[in-house]
One Martini backbone bead per residue (centre of mass of N, CA, C, O) as a GRO file, in nm:
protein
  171
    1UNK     BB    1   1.412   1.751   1.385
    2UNK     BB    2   1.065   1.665   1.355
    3UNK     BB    3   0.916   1.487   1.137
    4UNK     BB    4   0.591   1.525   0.989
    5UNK     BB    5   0.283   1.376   0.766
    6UNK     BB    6   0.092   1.357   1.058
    7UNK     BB    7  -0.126   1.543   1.213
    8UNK     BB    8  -0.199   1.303   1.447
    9UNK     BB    9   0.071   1.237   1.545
   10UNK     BB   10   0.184   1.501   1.601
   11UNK     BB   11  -0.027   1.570   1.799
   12UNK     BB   12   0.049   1.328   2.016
   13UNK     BB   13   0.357   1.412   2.037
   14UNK     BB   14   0.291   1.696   2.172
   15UNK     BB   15   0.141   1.516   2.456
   16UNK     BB   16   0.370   1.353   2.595
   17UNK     BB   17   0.430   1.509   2.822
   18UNK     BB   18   0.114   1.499   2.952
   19UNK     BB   19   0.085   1.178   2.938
   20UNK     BB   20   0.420   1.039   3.009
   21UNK     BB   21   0.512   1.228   3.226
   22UNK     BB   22   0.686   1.066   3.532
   23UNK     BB   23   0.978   1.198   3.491
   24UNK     BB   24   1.204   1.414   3.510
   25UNK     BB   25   1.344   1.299   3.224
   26UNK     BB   26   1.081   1.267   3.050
   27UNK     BB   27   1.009   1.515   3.050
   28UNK     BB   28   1.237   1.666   2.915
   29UNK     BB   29   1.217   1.485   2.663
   30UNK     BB   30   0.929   1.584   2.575
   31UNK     BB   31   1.013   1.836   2.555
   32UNK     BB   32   1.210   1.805   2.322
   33UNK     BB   33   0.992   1.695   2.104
   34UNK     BB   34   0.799   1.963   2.098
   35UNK     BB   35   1.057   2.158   2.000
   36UNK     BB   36   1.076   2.000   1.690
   37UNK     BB   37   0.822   1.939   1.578
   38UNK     BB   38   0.709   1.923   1.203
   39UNK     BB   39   0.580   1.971   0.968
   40UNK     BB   40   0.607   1.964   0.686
   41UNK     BB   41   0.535   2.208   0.545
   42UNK     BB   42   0.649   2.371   0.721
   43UNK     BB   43   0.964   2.332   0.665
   44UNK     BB   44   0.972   2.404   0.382
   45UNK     BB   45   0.866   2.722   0.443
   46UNK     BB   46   1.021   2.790   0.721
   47UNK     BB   47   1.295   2.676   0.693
   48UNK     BB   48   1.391   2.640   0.408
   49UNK     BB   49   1.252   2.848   0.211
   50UNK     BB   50   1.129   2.759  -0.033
   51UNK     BB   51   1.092   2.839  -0.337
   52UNK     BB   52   0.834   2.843  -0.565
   53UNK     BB   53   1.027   2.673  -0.807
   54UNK     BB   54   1.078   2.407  -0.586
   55UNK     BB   55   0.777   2.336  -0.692
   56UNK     BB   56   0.604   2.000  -0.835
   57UNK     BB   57   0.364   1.833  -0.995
   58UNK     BB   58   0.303   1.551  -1.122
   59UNK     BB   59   0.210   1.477  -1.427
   60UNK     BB   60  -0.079   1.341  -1.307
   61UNK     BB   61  -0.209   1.637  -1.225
   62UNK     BB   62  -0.182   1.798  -1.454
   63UNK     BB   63  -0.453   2.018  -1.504
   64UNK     BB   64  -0.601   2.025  -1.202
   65UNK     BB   65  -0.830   2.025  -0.952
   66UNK     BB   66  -0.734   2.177  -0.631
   67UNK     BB   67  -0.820   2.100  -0.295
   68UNK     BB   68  -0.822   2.219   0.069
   69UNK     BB   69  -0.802   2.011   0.384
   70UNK     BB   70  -0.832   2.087   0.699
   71UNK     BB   71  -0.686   1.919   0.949
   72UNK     BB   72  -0.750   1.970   1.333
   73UNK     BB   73  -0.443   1.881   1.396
   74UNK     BB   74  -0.315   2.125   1.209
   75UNK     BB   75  -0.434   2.354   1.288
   76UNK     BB   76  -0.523   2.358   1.577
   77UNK     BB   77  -0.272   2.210   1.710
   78UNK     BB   78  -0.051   2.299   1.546
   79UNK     BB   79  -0.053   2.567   1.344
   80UNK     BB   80  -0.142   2.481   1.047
   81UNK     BB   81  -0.263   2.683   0.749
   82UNK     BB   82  -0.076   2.813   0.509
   83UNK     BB   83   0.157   2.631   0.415
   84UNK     BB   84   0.003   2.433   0.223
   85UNK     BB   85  -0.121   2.678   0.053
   86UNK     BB   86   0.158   2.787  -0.059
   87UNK     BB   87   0.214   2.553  -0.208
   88UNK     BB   88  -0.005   2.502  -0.407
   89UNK     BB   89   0.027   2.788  -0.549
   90UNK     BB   90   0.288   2.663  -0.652
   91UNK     BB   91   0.152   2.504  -0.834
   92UNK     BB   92   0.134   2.591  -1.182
   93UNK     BB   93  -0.041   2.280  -1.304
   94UNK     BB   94  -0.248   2.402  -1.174
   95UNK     BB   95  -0.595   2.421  -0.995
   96UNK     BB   96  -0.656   2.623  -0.726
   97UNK     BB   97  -0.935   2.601  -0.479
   98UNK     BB   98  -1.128   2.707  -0.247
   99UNK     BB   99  -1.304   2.593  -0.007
  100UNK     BB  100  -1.539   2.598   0.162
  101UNK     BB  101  -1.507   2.507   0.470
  102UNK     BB  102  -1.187   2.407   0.505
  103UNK     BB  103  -1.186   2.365   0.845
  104UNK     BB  104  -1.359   2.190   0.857
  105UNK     BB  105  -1.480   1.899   1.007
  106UNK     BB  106  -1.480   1.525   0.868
  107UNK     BB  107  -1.535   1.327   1.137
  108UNK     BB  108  -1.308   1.157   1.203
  109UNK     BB  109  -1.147   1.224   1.493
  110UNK     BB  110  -0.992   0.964   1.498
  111UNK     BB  111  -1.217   0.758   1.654
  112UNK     BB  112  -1.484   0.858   1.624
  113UNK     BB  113  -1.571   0.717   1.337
  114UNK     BB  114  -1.568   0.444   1.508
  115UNK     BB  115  -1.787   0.508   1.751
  116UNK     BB  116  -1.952   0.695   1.546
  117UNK     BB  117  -2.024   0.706   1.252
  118UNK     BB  118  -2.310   0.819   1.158
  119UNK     BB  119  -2.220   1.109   1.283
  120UNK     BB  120  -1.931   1.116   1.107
  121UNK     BB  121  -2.139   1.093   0.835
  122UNK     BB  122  -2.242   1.379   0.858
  123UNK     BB  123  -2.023   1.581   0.877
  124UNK     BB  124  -1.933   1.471   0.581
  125UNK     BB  125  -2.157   1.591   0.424
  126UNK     BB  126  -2.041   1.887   0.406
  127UNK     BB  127  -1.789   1.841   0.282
  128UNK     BB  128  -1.896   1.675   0.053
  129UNK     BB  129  -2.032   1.965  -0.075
  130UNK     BB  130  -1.775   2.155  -0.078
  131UNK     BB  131  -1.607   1.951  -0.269
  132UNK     BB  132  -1.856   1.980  -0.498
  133UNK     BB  133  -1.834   2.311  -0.508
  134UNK     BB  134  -1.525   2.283  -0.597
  135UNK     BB  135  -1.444   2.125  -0.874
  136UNK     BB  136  -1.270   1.895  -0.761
  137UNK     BB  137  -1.080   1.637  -0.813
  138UNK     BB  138  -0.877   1.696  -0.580
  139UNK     BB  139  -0.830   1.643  -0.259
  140UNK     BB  140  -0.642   1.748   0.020
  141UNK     BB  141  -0.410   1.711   0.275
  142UNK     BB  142  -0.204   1.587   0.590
  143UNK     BB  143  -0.407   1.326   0.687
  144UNK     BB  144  -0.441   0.986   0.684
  145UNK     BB  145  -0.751   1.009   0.851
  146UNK     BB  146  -0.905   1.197   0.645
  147UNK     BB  147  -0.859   1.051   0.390
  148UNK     BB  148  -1.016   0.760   0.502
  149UNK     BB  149  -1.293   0.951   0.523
  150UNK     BB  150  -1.316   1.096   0.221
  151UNK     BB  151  -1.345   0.863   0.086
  152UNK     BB  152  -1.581   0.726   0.208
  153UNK     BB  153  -1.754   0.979   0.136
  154UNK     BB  154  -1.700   1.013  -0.168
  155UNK     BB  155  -1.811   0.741  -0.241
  156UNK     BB  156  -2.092   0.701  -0.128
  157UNK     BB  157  -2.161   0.983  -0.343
  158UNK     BB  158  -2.051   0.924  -0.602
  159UNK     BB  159  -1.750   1.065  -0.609
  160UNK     BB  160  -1.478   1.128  -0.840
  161UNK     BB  161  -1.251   1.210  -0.626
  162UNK     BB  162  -0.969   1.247  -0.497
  163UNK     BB  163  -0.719   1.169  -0.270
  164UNK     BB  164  -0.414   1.323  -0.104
  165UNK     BB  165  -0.147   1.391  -0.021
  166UNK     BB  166   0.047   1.646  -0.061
  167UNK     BB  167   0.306   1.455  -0.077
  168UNK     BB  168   0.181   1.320  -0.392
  169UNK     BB  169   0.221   1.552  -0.603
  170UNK     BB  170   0.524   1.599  -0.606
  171UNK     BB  171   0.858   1.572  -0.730
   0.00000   0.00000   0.00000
């Protein structure tokens, strides 16, 4: 396996196949690439098959309302959807509360919210309406480029939101 905690890098992996393989070997290589690729989320729910009491999540976070954004690259291009929320429902001293158009995009879109910050921030303007209607204190994420779009947009509208990866959660 080849295990990955960025849902946009896992995703960039997947593609290496149509955009470098240039020879016989390379094609081959990259076919081997795709076919081992797995979000840790996916790995530890479908490979490990880690039972609900395998999962805990560290002190600091205890007694939390926590809500997940699915990344666009996690979601649409990875096909990871349930794993995720699978791990936080089995973390017992949470509340996690699923948001609105919780698949809806961030606006990060890789470069995109930099080469065009401000409908990026158009975009971030309504997920940051669905986590502030979900009394979440952390949003939770896959991707670390969700991450610091949600930061920067929660900033922005001065609300008090933590933002953390999934796996900065568990102990």
């Amino acid at each position: 396996y080849i295990i990955v905690d960025c849902a946009t890098c896992g995703s960039a992996m997947q593609d290496y196949e149509k955009f470098l393989a240039d020879t016989p070997e390379r094609h081959k290589s990259y076919s081997d690439v795709k076919t081992k690729l797995i979000h840790i989320t996916a790995f530890l729910t479908d490979v490990l098959k880690l039972p609900e009491s395998a999962y805990r999540v560290k002190a600091e976070y205890r007694g939390k309302t926590i809500t997940w954004h699915d990344p666009c690259h996690l979601s649409r291009h990875l096909g990871v959807k349930d794993q995720p929320r699978q791990i936080l429902k089995a973390l017992k001293d949470i509340d996690y509360v699923e948001m609105n158009n919780a698949d809806r995009c961030c606006g990060m879109a890789g470069g995109f919210s930099l080469h065009y910050y401000e409908l990026s921030q158009k975009i971030a303007d309504r997920k940051v309406q669905n986590i502030a209607d979900s009394k979440a204190d952390i949003v939770v994420s896959g991707c670390p480029g969700c991450e610091i779009q949600l930061m920067d947009s929660l900033s922005r509208h001065k609300l008090p939101v933590q933002v953390k990866h999934i796996m900065e959660l568990l102990q």
